[in-house]
Coordinates of C-alpha atoms in Angstrom, one line a residue:
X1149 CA -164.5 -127.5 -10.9
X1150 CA -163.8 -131.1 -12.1
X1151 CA -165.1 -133.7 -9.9
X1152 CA -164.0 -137.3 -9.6
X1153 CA -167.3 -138.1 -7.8
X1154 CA -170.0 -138.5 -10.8
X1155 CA -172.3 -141.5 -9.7
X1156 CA -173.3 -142.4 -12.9
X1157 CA -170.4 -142.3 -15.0
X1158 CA -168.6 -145.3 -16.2
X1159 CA -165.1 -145.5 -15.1
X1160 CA -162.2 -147.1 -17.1
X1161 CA -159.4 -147.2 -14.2
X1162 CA -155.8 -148.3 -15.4
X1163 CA -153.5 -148.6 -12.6
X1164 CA -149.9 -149.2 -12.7
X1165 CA -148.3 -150.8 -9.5
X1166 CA -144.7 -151.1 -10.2
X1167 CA -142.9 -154.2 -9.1
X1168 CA -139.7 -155.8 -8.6
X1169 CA -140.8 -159.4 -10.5
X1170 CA -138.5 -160.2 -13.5
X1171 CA -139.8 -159.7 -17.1
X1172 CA -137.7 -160.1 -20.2
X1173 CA -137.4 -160.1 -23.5
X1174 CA -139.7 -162.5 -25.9
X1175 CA -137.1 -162.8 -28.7
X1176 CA -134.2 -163.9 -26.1
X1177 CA -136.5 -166.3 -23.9
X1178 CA -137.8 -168.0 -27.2
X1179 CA -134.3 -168.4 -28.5
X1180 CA -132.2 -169.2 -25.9
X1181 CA -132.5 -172.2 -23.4
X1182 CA -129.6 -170.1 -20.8
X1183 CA -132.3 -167.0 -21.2
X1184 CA -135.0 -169.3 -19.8
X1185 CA -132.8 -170.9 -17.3
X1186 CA -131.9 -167.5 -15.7
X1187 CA -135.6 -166.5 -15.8
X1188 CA -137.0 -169.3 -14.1
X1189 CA -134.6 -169.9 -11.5
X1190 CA -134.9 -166.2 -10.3
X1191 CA -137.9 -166.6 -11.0
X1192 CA -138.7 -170.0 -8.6
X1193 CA -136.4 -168.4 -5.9
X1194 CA -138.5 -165.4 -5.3
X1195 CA -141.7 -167.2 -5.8
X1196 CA -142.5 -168.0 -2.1
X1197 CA -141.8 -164.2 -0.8
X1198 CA -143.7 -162.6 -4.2
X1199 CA -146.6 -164.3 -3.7
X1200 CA -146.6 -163.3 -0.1
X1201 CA -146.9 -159.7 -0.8
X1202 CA -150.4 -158.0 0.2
X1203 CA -152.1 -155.2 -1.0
X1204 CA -151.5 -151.9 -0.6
X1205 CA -153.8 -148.6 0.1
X1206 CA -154.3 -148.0 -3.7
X1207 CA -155.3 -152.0 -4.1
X1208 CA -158.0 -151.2 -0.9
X1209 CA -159.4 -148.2 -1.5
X1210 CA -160.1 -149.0 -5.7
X1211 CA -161.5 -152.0 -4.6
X1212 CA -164.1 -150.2 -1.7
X1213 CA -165.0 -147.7 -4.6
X1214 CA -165.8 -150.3 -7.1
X1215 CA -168.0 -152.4 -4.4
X1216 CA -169.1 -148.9 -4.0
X1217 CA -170.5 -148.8 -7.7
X1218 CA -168.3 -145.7 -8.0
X1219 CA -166.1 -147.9 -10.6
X1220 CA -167.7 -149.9 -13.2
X1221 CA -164.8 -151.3 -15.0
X1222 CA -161.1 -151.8 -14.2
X1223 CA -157.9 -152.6 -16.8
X1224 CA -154.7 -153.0 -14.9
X1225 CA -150.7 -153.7 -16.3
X1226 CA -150.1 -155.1 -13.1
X1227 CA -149.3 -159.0 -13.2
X1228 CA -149.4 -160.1 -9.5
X1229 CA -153.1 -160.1 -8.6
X1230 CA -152.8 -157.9 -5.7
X1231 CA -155.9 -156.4 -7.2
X1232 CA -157.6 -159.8 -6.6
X1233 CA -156.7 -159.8 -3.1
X1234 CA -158.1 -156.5 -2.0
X1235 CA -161.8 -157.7 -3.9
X1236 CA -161.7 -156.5 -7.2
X1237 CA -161.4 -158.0 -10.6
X1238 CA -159.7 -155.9 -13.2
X1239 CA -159.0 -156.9 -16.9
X1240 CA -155.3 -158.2 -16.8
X1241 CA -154.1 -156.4 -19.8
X1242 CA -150.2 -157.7 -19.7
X1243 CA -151.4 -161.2 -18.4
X1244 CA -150.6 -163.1 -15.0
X1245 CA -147.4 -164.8 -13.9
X1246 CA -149.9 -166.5 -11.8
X1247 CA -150.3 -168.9 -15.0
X1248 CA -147.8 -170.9 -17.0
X1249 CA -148.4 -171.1 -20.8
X1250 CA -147.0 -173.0 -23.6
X1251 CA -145.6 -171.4 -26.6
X1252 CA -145.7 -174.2 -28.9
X1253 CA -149.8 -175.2 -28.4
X1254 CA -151.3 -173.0 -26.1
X1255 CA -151.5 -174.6 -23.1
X1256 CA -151.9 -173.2 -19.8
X1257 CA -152.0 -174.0 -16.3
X1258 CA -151.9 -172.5 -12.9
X1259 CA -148.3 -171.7 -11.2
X1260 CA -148.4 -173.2 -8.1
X1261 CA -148.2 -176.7 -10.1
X1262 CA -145.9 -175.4 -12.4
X1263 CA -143.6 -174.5 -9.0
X1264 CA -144.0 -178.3 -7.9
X1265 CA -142.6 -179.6 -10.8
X1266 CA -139.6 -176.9 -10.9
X1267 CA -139.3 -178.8 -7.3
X1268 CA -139.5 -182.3 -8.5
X1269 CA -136.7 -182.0 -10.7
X1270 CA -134.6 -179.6 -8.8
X1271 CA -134.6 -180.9 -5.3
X1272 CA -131.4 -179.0 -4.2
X1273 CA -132.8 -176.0 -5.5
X1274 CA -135.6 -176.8 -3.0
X1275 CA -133.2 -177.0 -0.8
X1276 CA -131.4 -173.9 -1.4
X1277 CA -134.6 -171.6 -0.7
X1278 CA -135.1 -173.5 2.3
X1279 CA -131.9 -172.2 3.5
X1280 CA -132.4 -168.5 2.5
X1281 CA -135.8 -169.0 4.6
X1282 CA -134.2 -169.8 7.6
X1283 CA -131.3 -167.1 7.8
X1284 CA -128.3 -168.9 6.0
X1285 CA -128.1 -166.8 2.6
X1286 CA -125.0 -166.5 0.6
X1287 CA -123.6 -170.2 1.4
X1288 CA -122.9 -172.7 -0.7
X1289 CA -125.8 -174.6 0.1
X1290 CA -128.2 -171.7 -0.9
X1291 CA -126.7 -171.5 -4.0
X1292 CA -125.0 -168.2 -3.3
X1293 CA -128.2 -167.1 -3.0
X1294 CA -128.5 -163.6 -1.7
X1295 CA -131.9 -161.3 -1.2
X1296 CA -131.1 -157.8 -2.4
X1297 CA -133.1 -154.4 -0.9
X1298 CA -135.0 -154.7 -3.8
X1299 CA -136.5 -158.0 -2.8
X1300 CA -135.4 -159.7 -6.2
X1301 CA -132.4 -162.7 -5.3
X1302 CA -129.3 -162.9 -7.2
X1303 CA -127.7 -166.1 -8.2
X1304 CA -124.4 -167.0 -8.8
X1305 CA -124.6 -167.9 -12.5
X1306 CA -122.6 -170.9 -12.2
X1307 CA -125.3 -172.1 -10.4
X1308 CA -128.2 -172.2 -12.6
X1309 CA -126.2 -172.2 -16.0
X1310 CA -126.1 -176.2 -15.3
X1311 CA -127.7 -177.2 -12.7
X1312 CA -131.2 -175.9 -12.8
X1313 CA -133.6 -178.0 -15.1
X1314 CA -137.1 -176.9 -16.4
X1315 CA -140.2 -178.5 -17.3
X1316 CA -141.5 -178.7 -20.5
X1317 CA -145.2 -179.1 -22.0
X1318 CA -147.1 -181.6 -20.8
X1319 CA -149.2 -182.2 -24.3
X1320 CA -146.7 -181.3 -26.5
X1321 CA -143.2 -181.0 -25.0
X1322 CA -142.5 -177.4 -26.0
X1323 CA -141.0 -174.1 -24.2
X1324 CA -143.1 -173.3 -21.3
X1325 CA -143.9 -169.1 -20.2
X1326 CA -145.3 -167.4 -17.7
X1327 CA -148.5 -165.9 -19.3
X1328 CA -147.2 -162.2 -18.9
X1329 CA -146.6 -159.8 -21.9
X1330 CA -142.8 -159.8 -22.3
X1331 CA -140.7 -157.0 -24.2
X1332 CA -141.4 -157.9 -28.4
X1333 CA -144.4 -159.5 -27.0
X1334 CA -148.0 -158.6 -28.6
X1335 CA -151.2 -158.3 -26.1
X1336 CA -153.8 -161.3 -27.4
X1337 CA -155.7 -159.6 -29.8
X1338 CA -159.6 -160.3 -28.0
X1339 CA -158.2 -158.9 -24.7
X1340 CA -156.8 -155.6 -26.3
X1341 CA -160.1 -155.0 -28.2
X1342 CA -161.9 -155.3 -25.2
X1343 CA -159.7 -153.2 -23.5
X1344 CA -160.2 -150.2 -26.4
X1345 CA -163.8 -150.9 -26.5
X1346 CA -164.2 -149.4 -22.6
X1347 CA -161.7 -146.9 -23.3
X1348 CA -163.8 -145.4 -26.0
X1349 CA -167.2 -146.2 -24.5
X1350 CA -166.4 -144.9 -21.3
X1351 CA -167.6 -141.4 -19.7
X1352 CA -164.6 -140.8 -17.7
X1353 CA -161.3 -142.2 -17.5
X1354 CA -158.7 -142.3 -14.7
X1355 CA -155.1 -143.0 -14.8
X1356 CA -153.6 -143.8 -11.6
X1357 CA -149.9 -144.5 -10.8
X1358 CA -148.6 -144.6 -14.6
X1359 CA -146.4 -142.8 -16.6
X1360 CA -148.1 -144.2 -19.4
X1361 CA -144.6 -145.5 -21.1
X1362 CA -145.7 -148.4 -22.6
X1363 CA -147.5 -147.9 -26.1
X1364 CA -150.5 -150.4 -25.1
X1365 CA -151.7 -147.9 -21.7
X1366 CA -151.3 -144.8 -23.6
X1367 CA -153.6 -145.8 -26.7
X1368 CA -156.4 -146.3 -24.5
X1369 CA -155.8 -143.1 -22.7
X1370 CA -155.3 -141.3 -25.9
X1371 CA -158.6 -142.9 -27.6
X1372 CA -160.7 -142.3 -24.4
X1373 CA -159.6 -138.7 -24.7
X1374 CA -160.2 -138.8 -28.3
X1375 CA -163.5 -140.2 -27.7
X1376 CA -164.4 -137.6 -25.5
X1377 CA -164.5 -138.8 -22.5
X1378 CA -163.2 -136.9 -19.0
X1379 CA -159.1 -138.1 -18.3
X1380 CA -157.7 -137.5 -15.5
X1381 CA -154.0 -139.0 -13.8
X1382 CA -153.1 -139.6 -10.4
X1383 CA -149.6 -140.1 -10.7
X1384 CA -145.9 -138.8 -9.3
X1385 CA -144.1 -137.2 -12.4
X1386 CA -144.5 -136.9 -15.8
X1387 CA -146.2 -139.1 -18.0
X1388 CA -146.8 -139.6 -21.8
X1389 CA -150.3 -138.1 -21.4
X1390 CA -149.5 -135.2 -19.5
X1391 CA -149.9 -132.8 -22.9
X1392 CA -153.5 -134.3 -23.9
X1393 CA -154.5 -134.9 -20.3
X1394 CA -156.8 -131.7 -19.0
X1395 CA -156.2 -132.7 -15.2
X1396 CA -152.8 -134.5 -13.8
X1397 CA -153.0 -134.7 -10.1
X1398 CA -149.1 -135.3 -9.1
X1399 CA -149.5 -137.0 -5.4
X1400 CA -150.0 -140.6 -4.4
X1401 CA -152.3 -143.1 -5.9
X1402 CA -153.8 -144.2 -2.2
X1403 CA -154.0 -140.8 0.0
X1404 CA -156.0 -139.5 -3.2
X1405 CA -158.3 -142.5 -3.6
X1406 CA -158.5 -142.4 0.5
X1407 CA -160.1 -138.9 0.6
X1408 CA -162.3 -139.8 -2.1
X1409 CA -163.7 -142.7 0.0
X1410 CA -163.5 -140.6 3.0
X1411 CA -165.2 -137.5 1.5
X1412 CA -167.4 -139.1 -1.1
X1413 CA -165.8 -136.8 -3.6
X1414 CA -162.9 -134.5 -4.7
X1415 CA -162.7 -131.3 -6.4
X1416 CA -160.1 -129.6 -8.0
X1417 CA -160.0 -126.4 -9.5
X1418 CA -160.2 -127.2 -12.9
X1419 CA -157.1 -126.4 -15.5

């Protein structure tokens, strides 16, 4: 039997929660002021109903479990903090886009200013969101603003191509960035090494929610595995682990991590 219950074990958790917030591409946002444009005027229209999202089951029930001592160390992907709003407080390994960063010198600051001055010097856009608010989406004077299923807005390009403007560094004037890891980007080198330091110190390690795509989750699965430590993945289809992996529980993050806090434990027939 292989049992997720071990009291004294030190857990490494990386959990996945995927989102509908826009990322992009480092090379492209770097380069090219209509790239940054597009980014940050989706990016300002969704702002209001993203940071109203709360968390979910999975958020909950990881959180009760590390109050619980039953999780002594969390590294999440996730960017939108709903981890910090259920209690916990995980290692951020692919940043926050609750924090604005400059490129040029390093400067960062929190997002909420960073949305008043995208207000300041866009006051019809200010406008524009307040229309979508109140039921009048798709006019002209939303911008042609529309809320898809998805909850991400699209924007009639002709919209923001010109008549969006962005803020730039207050020290030094350069390109300002959410402080997220972006496609070409690299994960800042002390938080990585801390990151592979619990993986390979850690007795057990679970995956929850991930298919492990992305090259910076699955090292740290693949050297806590190495290391010998217990894996395990709670996820819904296949992942990059699944052939090193000795358990891979295919069902929901939260109704698993619910039973455990309901039961105190589960066991599995081992593989």
């Amino acid at each position: 039997m292989w049992n997720s219950g071990l009291q004294k074990s030190q857990w490494s958790i990386q959990f996945w929660f995927q989102t509908n917030y826009p990322s992009g591409d480092l090379k492209e946002f770097t380069r090219s002021s209509r790239a940054r444009r597009r980014y940050w005027a989706r990016s300002y229209a969704g702002w209001r109903r993203f940071t109203a999202a709360q968390p979910g089951p999975a958020h909950t029930a990881l959180a009760s479990l590390e109050k619980a001592g039953r999780i002594n160390f969390m590294i999440t992907q996730n960017v939108d903090r709903l981890h910090h709003r259920a209690g916990s407080d995980p290692l951020e390994l692919h940043g926050t886009v609750y924090t604005v960063m400059c490129l040029e010198c390093g400067f960062s600051f929190p997002r909420d200013l960073f949305q008043d001055q995208l207000k300041a010097i866009n006051p019809k856009w200010a406008e524009a969101i307040e229309s979508i608010d109140h039921g009048d989406p798709g006019s002209e004077k939303s911008f042609g603003m529309k809320q898809r299923p998805d909850g991400d807005i699209e924007i009639d390009e002709k919209f923001w191509e010109e008549g969006f403007h962005i803020p730039v560094c207050e020290k030094c004037k350069g390109v300002l960035k959410p402080d997220v890891i972006f496609f070409g980007d690299n994960i800042p080198k002390e938080r990585a090494t801390q990151a592979m330091e619990v993986a390979k110190q850690s007795d057990a390690f679970l995956v929850l929610g991930s298919s492990l795509m992305t090259m910076s989750a699955f090292r740290l699965c693949r050297a806590a595995h190495e290391a010998g430590a217990m894996t395990a993945i709670v996820n819904i289809g296949e992942t990059r682990a699944d052939d090193i992996v000795p358990l891979k529980i295919n069902a929901r993050v939260g109704e698993i991590l619910h039973r455990v806090l309901d039961v105190g434990s589960l066991s599995v027939p081992a593989l």
